[in-house]
mmCIF file of C-alpha atoms in Angstrom:
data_model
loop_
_atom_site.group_PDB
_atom_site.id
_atom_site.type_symbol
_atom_site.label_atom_id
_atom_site.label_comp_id
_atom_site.label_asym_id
_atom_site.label_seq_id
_atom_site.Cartn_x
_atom_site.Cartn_y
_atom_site.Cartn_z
ATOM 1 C CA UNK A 369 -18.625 17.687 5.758
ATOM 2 C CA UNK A 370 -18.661 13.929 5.133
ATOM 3 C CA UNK A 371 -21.180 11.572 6.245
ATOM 4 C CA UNK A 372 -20.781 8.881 7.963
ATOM 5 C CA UNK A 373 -22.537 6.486 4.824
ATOM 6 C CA UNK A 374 -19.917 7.666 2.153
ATOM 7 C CA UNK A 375 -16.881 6.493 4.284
ATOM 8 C CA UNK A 376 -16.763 3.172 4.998
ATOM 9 C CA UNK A 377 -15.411 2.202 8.372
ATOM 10 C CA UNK A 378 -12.383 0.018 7.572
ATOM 11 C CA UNK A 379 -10.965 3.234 5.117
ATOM 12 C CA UNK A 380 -11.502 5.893 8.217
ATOM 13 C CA UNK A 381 -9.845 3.616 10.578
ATOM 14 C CA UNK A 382 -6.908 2.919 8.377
ATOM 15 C CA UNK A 383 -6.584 6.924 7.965
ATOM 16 C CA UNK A 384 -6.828 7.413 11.760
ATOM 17 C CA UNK A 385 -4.278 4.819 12.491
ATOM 18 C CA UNK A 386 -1.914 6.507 9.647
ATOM 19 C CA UNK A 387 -2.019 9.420 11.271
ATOM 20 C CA UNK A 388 -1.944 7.886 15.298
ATOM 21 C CA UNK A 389 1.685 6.184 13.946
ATOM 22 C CA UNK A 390 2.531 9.368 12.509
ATOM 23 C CA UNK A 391 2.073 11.744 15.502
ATOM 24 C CA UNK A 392 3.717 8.968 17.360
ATOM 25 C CA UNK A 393 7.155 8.767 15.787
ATOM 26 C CA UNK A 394 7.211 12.577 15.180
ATOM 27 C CA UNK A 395 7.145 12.229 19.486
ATOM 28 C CA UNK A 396 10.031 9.771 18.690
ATOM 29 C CA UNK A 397 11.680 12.081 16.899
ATOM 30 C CA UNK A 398 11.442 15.162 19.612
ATOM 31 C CA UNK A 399 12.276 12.450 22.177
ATOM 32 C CA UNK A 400 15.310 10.872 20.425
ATOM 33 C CA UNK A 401 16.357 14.571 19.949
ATOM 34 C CA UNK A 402 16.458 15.396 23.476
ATOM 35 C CA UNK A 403 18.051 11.894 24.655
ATOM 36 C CA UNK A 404 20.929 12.752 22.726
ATOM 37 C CA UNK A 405 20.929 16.415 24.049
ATOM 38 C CA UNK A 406 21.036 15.003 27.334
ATOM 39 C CA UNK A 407 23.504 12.156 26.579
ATOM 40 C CA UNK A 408 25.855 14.993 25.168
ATOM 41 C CA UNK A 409 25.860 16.897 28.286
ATOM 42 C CA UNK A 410 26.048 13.921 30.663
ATOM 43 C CA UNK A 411 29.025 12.979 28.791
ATOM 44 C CA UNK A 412 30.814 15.826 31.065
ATOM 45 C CA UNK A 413 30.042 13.766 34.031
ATOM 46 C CA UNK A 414 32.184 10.663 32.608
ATOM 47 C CA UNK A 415 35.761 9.881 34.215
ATOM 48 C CA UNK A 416 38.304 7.849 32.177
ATOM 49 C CA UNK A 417 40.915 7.409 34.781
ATOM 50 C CA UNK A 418 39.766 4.261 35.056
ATOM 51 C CA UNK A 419 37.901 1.487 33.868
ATOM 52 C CA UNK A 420 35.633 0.916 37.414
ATOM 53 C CA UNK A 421 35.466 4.932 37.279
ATOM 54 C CA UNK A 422 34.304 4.743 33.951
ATOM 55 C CA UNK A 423 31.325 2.215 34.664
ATOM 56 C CA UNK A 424 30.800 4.135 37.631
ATOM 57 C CA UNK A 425 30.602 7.234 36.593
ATOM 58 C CA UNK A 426 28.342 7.185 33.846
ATOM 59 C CA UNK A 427 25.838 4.809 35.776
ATOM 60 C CA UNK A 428 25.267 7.501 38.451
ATOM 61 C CA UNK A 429 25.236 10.180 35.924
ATOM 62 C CA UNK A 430 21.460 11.934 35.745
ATOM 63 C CA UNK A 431 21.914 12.880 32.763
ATOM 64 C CA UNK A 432 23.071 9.971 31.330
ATOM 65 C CA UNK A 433 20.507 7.680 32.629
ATOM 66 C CA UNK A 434 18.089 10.465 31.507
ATOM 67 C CA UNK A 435 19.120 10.483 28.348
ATOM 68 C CA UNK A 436 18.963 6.525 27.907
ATOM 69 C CA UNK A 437 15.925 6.213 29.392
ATOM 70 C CA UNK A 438 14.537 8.919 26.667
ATOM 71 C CA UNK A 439 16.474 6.767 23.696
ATOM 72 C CA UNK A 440 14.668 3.643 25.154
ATOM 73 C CA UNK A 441 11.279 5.300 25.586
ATOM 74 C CA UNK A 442 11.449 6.501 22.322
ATOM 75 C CA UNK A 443 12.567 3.043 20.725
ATOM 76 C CA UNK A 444 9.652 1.470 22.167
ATOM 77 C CA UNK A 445 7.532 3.853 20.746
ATOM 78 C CA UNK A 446 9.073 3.303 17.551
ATOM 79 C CA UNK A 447 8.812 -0.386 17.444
ATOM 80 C CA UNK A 448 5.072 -0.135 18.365
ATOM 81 C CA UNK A 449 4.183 2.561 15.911
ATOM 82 C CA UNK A 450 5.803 0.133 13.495
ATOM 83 C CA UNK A 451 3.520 -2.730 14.064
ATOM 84 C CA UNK A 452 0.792 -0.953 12.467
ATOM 85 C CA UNK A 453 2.266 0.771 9.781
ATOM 86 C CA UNK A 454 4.259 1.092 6.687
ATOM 87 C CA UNK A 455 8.311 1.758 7.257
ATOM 88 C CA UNK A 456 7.836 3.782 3.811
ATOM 89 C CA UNK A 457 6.067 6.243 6.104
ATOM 90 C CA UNK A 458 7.550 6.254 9.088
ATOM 91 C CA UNK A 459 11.652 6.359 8.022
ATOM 92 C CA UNK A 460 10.941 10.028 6.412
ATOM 93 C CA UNK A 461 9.437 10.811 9.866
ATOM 94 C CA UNK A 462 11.718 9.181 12.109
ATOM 95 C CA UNK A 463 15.042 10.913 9.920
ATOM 96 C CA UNK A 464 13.978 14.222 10.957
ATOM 97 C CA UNK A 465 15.447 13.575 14.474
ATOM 98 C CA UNK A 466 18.556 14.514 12.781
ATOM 99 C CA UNK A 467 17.186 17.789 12.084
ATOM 100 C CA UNK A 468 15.887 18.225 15.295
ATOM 101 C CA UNK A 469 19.584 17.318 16.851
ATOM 102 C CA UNK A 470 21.058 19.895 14.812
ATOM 103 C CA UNK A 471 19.235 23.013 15.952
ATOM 104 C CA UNK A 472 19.549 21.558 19.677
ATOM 105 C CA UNK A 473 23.027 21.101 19.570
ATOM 106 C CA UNK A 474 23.419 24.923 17.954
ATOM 107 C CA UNK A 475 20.657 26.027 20.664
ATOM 108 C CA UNK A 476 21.564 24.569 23.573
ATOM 109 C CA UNK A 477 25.057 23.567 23.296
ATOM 110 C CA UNK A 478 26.277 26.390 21.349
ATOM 111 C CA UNK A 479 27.835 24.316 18.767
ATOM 112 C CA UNK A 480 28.745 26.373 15.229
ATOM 113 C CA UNK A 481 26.806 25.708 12.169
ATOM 114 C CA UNK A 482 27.972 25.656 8.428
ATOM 115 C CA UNK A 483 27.027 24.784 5.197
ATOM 116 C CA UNK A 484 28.809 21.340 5.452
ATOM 117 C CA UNK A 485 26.721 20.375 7.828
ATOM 118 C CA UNK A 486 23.598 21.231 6.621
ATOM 119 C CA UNK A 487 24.531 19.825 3.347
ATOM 120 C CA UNK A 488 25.770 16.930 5.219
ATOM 121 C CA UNK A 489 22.420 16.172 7.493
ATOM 122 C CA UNK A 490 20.612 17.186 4.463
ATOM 123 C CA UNK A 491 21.659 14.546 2.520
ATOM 124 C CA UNK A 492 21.784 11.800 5.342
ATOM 125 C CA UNK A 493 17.804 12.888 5.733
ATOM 126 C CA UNK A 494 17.206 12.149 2.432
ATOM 127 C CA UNK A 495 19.270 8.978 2.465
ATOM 128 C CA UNK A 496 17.192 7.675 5.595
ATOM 129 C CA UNK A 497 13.941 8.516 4.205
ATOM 130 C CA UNK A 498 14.870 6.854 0.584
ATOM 131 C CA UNK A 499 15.724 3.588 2.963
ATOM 132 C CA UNK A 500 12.207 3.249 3.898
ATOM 133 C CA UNK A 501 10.801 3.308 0.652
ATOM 134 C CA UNK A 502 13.430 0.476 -0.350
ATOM 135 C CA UNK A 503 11.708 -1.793 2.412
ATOM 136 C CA UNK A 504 7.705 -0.540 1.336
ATOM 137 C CA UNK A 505 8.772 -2.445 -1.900
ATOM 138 C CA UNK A 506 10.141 -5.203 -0.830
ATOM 139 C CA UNK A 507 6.130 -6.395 0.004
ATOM 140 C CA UNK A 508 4.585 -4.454 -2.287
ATOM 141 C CA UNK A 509 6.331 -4.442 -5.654
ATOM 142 C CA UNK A 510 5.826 -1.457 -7.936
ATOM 143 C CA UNK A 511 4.828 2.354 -7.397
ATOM 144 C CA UNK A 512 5.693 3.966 -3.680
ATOM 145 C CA UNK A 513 2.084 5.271 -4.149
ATOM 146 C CA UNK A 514 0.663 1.739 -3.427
ATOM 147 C CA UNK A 515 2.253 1.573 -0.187
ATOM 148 C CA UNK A 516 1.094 4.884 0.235
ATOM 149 C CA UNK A 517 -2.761 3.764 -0.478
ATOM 150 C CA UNK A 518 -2.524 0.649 1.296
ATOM 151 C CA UNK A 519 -5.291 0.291 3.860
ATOM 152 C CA UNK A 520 -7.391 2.948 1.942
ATOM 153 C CA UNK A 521 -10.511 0.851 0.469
ATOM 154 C CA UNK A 522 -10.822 2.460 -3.578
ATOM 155 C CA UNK A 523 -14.563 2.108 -4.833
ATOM 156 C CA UNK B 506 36.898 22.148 16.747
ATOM 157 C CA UNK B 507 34.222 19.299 15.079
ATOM 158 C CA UNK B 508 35.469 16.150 16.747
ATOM 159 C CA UNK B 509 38.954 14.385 17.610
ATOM 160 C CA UNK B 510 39.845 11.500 15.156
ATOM 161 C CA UNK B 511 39.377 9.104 18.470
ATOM 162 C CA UNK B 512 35.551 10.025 18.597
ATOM 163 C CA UNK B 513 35.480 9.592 15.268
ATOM 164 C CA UNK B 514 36.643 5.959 15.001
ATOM 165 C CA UNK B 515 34.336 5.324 18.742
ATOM 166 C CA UNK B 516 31.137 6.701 16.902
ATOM 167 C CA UNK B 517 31.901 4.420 13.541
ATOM 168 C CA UNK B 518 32.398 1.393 16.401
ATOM 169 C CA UNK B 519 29.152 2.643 18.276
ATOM 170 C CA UNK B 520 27.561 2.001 14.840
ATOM 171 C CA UNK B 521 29.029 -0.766 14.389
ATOM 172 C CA UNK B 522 27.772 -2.303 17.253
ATOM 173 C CA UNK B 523 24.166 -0.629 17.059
ATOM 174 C CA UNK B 524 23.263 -2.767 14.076
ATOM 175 C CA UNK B 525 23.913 -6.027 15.881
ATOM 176 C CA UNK B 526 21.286 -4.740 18.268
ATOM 177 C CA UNK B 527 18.951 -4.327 15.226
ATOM 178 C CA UNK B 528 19.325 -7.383 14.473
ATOM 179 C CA UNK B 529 19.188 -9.392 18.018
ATOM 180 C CA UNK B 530 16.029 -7.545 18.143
ATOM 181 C CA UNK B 531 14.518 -8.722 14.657
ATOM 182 C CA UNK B 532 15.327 -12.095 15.684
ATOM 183 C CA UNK B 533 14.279 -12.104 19.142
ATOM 184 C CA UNK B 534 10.976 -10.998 17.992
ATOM 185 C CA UNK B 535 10.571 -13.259 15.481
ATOM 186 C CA UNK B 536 11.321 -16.243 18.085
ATOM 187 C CA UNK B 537 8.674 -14.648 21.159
ATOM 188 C CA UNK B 538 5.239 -15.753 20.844
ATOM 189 C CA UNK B 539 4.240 -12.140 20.275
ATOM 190 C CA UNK B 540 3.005 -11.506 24.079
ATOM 191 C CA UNK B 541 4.805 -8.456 25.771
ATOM 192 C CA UNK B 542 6.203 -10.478 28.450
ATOM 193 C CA UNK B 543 7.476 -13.345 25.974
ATOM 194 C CA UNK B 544 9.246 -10.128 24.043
ATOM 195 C CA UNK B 545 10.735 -8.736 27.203
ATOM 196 C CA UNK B 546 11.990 -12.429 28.766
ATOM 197 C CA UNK B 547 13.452 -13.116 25.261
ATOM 198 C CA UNK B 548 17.425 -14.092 25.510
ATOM 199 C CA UNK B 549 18.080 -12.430 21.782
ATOM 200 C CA UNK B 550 15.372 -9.252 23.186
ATOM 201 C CA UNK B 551 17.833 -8.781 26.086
ATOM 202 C CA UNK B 552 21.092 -9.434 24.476
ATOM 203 C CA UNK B 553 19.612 -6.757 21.701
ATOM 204 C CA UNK B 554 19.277 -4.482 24.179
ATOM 205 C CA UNK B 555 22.635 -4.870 26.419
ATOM 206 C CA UNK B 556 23.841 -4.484 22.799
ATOM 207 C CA UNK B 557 22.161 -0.981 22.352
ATOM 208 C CA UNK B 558 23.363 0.351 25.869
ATOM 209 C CA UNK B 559 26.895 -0.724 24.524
ATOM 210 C CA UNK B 560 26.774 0.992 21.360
ATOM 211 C CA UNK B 561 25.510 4.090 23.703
ATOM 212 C CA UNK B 562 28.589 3.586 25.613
ATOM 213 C CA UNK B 563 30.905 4.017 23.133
ATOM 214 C CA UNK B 564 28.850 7.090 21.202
ATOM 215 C CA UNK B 565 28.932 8.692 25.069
ATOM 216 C CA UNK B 566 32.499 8.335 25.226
ATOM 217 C CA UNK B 567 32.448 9.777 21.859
ATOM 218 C CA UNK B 568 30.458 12.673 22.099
ATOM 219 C CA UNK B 569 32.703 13.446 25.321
ATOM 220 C CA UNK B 570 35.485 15.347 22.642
ATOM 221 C CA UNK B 571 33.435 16.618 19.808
ATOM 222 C CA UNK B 572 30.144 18.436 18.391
ATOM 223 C CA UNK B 573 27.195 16.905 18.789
ATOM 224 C CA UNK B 574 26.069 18.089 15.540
ATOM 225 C CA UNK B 575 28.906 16.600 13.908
ATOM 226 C CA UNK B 576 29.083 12.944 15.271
ATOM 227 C CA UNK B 577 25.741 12.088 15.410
ATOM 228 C CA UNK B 578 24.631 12.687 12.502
ATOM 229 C CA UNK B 579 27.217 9.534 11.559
ATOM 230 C CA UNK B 580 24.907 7.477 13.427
ATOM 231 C CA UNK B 581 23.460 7.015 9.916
ATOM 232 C CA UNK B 582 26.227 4.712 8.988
ATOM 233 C CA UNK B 583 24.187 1.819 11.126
ATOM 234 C CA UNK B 584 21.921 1.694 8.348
ATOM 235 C CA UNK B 585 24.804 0.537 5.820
ATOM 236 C CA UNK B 586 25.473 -2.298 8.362
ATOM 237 C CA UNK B 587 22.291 -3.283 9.329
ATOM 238 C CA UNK B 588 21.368 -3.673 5.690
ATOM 239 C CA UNK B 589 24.027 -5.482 5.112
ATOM 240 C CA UNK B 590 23.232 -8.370 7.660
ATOM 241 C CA UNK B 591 19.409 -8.112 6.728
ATOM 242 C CA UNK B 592 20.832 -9.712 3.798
ATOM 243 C CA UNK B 593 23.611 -12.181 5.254
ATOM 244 C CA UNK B 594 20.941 -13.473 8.504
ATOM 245 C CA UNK B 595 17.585 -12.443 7.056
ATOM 246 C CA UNK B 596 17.988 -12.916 3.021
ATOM 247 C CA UNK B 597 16.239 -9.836 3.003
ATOM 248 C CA UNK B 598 16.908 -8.242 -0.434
ATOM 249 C CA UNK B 599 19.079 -5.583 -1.560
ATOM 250 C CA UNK B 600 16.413 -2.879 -3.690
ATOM 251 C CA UNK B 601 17.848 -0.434 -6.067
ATOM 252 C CA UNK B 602 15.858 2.325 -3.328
ATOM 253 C CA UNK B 603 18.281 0.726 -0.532
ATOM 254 C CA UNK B 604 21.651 1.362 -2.696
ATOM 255 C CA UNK B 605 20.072 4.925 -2.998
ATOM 256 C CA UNK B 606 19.393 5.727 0.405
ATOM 257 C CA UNK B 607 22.754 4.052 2.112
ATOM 258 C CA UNK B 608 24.761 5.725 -0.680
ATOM 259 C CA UNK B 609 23.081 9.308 0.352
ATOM 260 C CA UNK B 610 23.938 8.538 3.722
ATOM 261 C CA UNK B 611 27.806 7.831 2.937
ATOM 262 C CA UNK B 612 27.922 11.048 0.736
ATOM 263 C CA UNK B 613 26.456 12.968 3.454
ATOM 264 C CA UNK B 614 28.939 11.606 6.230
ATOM 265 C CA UNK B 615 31.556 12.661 3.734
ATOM 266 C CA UNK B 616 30.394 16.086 3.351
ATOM 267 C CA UNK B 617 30.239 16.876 7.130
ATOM 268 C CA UNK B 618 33.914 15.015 7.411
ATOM 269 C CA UNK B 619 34.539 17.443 4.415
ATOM 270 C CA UNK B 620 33.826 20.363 6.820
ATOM 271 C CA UNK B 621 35.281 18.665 9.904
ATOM 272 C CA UNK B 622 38.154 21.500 11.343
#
């Protein structure tokens, strides 16, 4: 075990924080998930005769409000996990909510799977996580490992 | 059945119409003196945000004839956009990593529309 003398403070609360943001967009992720589980199924609840009918049926849909409220929650949570940290990190993290939608929709909505869509959502994943690490070096030019050590005091 | 052509096209306009959001938002923020209630009062903050429930509109409306696991996952096609006017409002540059990652995400729409019965 570590004592307290050989980490210095600023390096244990930049680890700490890294991990805070980290545990908070993976709750993005589960909540993002569900909000479009839920806007899915409240999409049942929608009536197209109309125009008015339209409005009016999706604003007094509980699922539907639901499942915006979730996609807001979990925006916000996004946005303030993002204040502190790198988007390098977080955009591998926050992709996985495609993952997550995936399973749920074969779960709970009984959707079919193939191997077009995991290829597919595979590749998308990897496409959203390779974003981030475009923007970490915009700032900080060179390796992906310095945005990875940023914060972290070296001796 | 995957999705209709009409959800389709209303998920690649709910997209559309997402990234404007993203970038209301940016700019809002960047105008707010950085206090919570300065963010939430923001004209650009709120128009961002009508903008998002729009672009959930049209991605319920979508989602109304199709898989879930099919059209969402074309959600990712925001990112091309939103890069794109990064560049046009923000002069944010375009990184070799960014060509990377948005052409992933177009080879990966194409494989699920690949697989789309």
């Amino acid at each position: 075990m570590a004592t307290s003398s050989s980490v210095d403070a600023p390096e244990l609360r930049g680890r700490l924080h890294r991990k805070k943001s980290i545990i908070l967009v993976l709750i993005c992720t589960i909540l993002g998930a569900a909000a479009q589980l839920l806007l899915k199924l409240g999409s049942a609840d929608v009536d197209t005769s109309s125009l008015w009918l339209t409005a009016w049926s999706m604003a007094t849909s509980v699922s539907l409000i639901g499942g915006l409220g979730l996609y807001g929650l979990s925006t916000v949570l996004f946005i303030y996990a993002l204040r502190n940290e790198e988007l390098s990190l977080l955009y591998p993290v926050i992709s996985l909510t495609y993952i997550w939608v995936t399973i749920a929709s074969v779960i709970f909505l009984g959707e079919t799977i193939s191997w077009w869509k995991i290829a597919g959502v595979a590749v998308i994943v990897g496409g959203v996580a390779y974003l981030g690490k475009g923007n970490g070096q915009q700032n900080l030019a060179g390796s992906p490992m310095v945005a990875e050590s940023e914060g972290v005091q070296t001796k | 059945m995957s999705a209709t052509m009409s959800s389709i096209l209303l998920v690649l306009l709910a997209s559309f119409v997402g990234s404007f959001g993203a970038v209301l938002l940016k700019s809002g923020s960047m105008r707010a003196s950085g206090t919570p209630l300065s963010m939430i009062l923001n004209p650009r903050v709120i128009a961002g945000c009508v903008t998002y429930v729009l672009s959930s509109v049209f991605f319920i409306l979508a989602v109304r004839q199709g898989e879930l696991s099919f059209l969402y996952p074309m959600i990712a096609l925001g990112y091309v956009w939103t890069m794109l006017w990064s560049k046009l409002v923000f002069g944010e540059p375009f990184t070799k990593n960014k060509f990377v990652g948005i052409g992933l995400i177009l080879v990966g729409v194409a494989l699920l529309n690949l697989g789309r019965k």
